[in-house]
Coordinates of C-alpha atoms in Angstrom, one line a residue:
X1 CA 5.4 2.8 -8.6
X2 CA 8.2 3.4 -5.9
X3 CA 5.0 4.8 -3.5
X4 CA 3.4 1.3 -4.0
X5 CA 6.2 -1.0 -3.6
X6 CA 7.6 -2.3 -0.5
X7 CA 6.5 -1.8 3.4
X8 CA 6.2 1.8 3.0
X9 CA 3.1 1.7 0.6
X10 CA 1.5 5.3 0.2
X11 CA -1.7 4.8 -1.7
X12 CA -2.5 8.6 -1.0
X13 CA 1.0 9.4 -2.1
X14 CA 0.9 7.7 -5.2
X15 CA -2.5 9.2 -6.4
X16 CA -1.2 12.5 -5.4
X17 CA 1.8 12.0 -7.8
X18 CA 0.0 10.5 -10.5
X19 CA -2.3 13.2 -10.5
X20 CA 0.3 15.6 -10.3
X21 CA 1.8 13.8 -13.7
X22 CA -1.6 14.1 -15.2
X23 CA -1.4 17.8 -14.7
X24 CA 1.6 18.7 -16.0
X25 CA 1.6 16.7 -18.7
X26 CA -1.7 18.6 -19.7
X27 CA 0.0 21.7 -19.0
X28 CA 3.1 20.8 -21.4
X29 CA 0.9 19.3 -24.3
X30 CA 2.4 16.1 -23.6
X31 CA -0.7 14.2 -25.1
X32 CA 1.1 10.6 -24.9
X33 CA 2.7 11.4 -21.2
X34 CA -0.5 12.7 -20.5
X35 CA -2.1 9.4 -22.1
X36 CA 0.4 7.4 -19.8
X37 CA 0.0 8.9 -16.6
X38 CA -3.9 8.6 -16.6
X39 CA -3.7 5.0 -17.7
X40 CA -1.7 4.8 -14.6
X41 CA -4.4 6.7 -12.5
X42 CA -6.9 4.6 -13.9
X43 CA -5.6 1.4 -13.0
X44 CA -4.0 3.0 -9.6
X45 CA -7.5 3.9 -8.8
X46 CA -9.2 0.4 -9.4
X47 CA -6.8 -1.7 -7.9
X48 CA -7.9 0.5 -4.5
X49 CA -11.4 0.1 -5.5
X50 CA -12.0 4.3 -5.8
X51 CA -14.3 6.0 -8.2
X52 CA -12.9 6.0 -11.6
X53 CA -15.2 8.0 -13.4
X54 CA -12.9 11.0 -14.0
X55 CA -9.7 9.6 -15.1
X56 CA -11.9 7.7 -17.3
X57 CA -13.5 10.7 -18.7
X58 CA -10.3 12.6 -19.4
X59 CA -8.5 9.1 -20.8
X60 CA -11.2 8.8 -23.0
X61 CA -10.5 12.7 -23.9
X62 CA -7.5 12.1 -24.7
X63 CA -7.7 8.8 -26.7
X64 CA -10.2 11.2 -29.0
X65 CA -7.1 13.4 -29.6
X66 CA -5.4 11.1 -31.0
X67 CA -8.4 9.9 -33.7
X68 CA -10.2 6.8 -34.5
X69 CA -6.9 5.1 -36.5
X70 CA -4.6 6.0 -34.3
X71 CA -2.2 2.9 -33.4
X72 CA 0.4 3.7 -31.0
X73 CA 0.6 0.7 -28.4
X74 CA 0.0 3.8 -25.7
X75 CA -3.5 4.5 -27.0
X76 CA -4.5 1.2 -28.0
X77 CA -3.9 -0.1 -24.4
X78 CA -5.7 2.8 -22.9
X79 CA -8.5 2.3 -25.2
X80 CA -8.9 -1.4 -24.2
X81 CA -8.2 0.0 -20.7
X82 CA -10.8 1.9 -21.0
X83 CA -13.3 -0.7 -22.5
X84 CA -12.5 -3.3 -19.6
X85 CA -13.5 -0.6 -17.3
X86 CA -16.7 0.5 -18.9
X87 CA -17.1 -3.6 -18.9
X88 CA -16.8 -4.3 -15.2
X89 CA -13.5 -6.4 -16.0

């Protein structure tokens, strides 16, 4: 967030890091950091107008780990993340 606030705004930067959180996270088995930091990407990504179509894939990865039921506020918001996406919104 720091790398998109202010005067000095990074875009570049800030999809570097989040990426970067992606990838550790996977690395660590941190499914809900994981989950967290591709949300991030995700909505990162659209507010710059970028292709999406990878963090989407791997968010949507990742929701699947958790199952169908699952109801942790993380997954449920990158699940309806996910749906505005798919729906244009």
């Amino acid at each position: 967030r720091a790398l998109m606030a202010g005067a000095g705004r990074d875009p570049a930067a800030a999809t570097i890091a989040l990426e970067q959180a992606v990838e550790i996270a996977d690395e660590q088995n941190a499914r809900v950091s994981q989950l967290r930091a591709l949300a991030q990407l995700l909505a990162h990504q659209r507010k710059l107008g970028e292709q999406t179509s990878k963090a989407m894939g791997e968010l949507a990865t990742v929701c699947e780990w958790f199952g169908a039921d699952c109801g942790l506020t993380d997954v449920v918001r990158a699940r309806e993340l996910l749906e505005s996406e798919a729906a244009g919104l």
